[in-house]
mmCIF file with all atom_site columns, C-alpha atoms in Angstrom:
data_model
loop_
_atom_site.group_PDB
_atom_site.id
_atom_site.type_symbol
_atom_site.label_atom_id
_atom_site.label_alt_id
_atom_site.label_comp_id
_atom_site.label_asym_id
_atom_site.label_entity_id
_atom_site.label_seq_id
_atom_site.pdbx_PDB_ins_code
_atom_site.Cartn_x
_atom_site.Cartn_y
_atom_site.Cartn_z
_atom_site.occupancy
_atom_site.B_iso_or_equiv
_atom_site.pdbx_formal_charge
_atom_site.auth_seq_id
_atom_site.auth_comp_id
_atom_site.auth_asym_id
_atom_site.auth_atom_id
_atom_site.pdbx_PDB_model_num
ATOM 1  C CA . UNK B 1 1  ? 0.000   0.000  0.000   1.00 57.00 ? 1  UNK B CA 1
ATOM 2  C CA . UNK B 1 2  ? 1.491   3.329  -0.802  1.00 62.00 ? 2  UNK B CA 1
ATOM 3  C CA . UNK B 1 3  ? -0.035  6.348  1.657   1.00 63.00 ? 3  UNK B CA 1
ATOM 4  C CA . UNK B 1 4  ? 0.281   9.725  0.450   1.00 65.00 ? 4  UNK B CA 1
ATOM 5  C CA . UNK B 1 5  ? 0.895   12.872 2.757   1.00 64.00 ? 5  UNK B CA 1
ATOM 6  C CA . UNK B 1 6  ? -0.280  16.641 1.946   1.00 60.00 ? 6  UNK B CA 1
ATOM 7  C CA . UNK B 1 7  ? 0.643   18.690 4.415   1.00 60.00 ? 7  UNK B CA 1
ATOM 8  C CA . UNK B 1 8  ? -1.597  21.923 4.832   1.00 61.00 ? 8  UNK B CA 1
ATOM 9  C CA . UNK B 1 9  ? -1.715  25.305 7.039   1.00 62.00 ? 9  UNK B CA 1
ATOM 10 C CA . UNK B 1 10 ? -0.302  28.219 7.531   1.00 67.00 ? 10 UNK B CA 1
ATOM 11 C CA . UNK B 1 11 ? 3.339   28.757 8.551   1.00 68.00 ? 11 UNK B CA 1
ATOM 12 C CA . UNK B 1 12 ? 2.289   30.355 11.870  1.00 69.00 ? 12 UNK B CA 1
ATOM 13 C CA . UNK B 1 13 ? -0.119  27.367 13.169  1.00 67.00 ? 13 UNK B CA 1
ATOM 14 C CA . UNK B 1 14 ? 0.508   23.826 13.401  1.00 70.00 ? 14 UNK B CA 1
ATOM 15 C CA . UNK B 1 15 ? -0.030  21.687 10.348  1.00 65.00 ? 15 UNK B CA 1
ATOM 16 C CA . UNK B 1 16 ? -2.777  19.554 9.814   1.00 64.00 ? 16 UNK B CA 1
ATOM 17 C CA . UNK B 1 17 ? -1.863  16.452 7.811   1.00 67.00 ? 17 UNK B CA 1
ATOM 18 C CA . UNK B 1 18 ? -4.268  14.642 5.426   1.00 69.00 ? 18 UNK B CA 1
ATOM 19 C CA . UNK B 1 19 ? -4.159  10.807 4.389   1.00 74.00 ? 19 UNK B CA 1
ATOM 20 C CA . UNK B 1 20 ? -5.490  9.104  1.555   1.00 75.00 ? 20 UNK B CA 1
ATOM 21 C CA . UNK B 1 21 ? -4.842  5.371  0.113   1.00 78.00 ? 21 UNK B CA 1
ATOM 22 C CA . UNK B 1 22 ? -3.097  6.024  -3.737  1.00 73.00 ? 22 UNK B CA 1
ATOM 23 C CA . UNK B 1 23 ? -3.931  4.061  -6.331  1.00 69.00 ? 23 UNK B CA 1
ATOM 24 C CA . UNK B 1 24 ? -1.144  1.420  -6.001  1.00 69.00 ? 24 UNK B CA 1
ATOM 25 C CA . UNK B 1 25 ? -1.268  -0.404 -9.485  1.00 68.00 ? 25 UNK B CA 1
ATOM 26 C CA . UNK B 1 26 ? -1.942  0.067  -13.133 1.00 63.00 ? 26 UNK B CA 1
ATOM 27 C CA . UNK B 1 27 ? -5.366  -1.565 -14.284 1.00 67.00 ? 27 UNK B CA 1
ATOM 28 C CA . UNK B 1 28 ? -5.658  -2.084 -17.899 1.00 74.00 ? 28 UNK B CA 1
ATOM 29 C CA . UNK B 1 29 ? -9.027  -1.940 -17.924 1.00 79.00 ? 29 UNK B CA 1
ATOM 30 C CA . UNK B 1 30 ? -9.549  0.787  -20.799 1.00 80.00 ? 30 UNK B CA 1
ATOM 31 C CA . UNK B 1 31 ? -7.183  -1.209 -23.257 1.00 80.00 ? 31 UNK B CA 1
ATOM 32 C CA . UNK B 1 32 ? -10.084 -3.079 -24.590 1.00 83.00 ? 32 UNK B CA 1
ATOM 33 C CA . UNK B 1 33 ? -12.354 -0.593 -25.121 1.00 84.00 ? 33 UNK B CA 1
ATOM 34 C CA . UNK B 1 34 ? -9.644  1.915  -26.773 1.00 85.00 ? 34 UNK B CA 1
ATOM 35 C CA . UNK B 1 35 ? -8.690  -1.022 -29.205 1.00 85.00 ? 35 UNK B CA 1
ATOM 36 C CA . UNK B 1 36 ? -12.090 -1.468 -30.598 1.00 88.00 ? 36 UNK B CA 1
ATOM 37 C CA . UNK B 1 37 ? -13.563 2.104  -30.688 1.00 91.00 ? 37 UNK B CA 1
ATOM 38 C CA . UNK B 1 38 ? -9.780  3.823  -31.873 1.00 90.00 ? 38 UNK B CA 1
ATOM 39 C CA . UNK B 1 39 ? -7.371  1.019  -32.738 1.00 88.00 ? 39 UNK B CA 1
ATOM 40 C CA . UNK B 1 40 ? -7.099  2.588  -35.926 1.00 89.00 ? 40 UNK B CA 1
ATOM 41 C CA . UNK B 1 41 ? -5.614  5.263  -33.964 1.00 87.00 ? 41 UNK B CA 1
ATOM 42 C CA . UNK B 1 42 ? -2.805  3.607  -31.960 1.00 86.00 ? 42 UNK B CA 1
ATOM 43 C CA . UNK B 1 43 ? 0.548   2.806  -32.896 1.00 86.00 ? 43 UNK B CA 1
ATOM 44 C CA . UNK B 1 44 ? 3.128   -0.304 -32.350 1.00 85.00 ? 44 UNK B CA 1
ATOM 45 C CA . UNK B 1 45 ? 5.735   0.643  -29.748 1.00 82.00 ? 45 UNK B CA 1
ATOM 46 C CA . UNK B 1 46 ? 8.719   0.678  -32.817 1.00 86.00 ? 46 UNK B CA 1
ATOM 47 C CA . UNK B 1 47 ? 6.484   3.110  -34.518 1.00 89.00 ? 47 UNK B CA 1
ATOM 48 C CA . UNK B 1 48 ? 5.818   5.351  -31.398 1.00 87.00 ? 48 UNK B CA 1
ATOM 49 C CA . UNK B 1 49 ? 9.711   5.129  -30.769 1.00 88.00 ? 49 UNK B CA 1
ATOM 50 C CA . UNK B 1 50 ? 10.466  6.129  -34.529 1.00 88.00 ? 50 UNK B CA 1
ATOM 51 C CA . UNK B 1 51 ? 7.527   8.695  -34.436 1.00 88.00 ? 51 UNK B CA 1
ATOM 52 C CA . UNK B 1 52 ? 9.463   10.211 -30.874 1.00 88.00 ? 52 UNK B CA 1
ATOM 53 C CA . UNK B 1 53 ? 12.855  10.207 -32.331 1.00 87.00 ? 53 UNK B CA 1
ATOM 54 C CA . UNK B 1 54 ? 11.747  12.083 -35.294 1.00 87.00 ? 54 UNK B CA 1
ATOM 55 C CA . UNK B 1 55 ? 9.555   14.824 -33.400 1.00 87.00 ? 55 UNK B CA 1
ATOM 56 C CA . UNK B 1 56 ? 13.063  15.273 -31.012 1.00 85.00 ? 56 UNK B CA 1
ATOM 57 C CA . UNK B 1 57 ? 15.490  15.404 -34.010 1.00 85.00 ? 57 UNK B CA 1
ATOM 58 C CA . UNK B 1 58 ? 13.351  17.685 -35.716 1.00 80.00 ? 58 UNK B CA 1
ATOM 59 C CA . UNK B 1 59 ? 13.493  20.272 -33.137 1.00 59.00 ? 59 UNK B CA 1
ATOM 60 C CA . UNK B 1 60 ? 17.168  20.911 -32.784 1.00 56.00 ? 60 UNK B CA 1
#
């Protein structure tokens, strides 16, 4: 489980600290869906690596 911590208050009174359970995984639950309604629109990893390269060398 990973906590996460915000700490709020101003500097001249005690803090008050706030805890909430993070989301503590990557579900791939929208894959599916994305594949069927907009495969057309996604891209092999190679091609999103060659795609990347050619965005970063073209703005040098």
């Amino acid at each position: 489980m990973i906590t996460c911590f915000l700490n709020i208050g101003e500097k001249s009174v005690d803090f008050v600290t706030v805890e909430k359970k993070c989301f503590d995984g990557y579900v791939p639950n929208a894959l599916n869906y994305v594949e069927q309604k907009h495969g057309g629109l996604m891209l092999a990893p190679h091609k999103v690596n060659n795609r990347l390269k050619m965005f970063l060398e073209g703005s040098r």
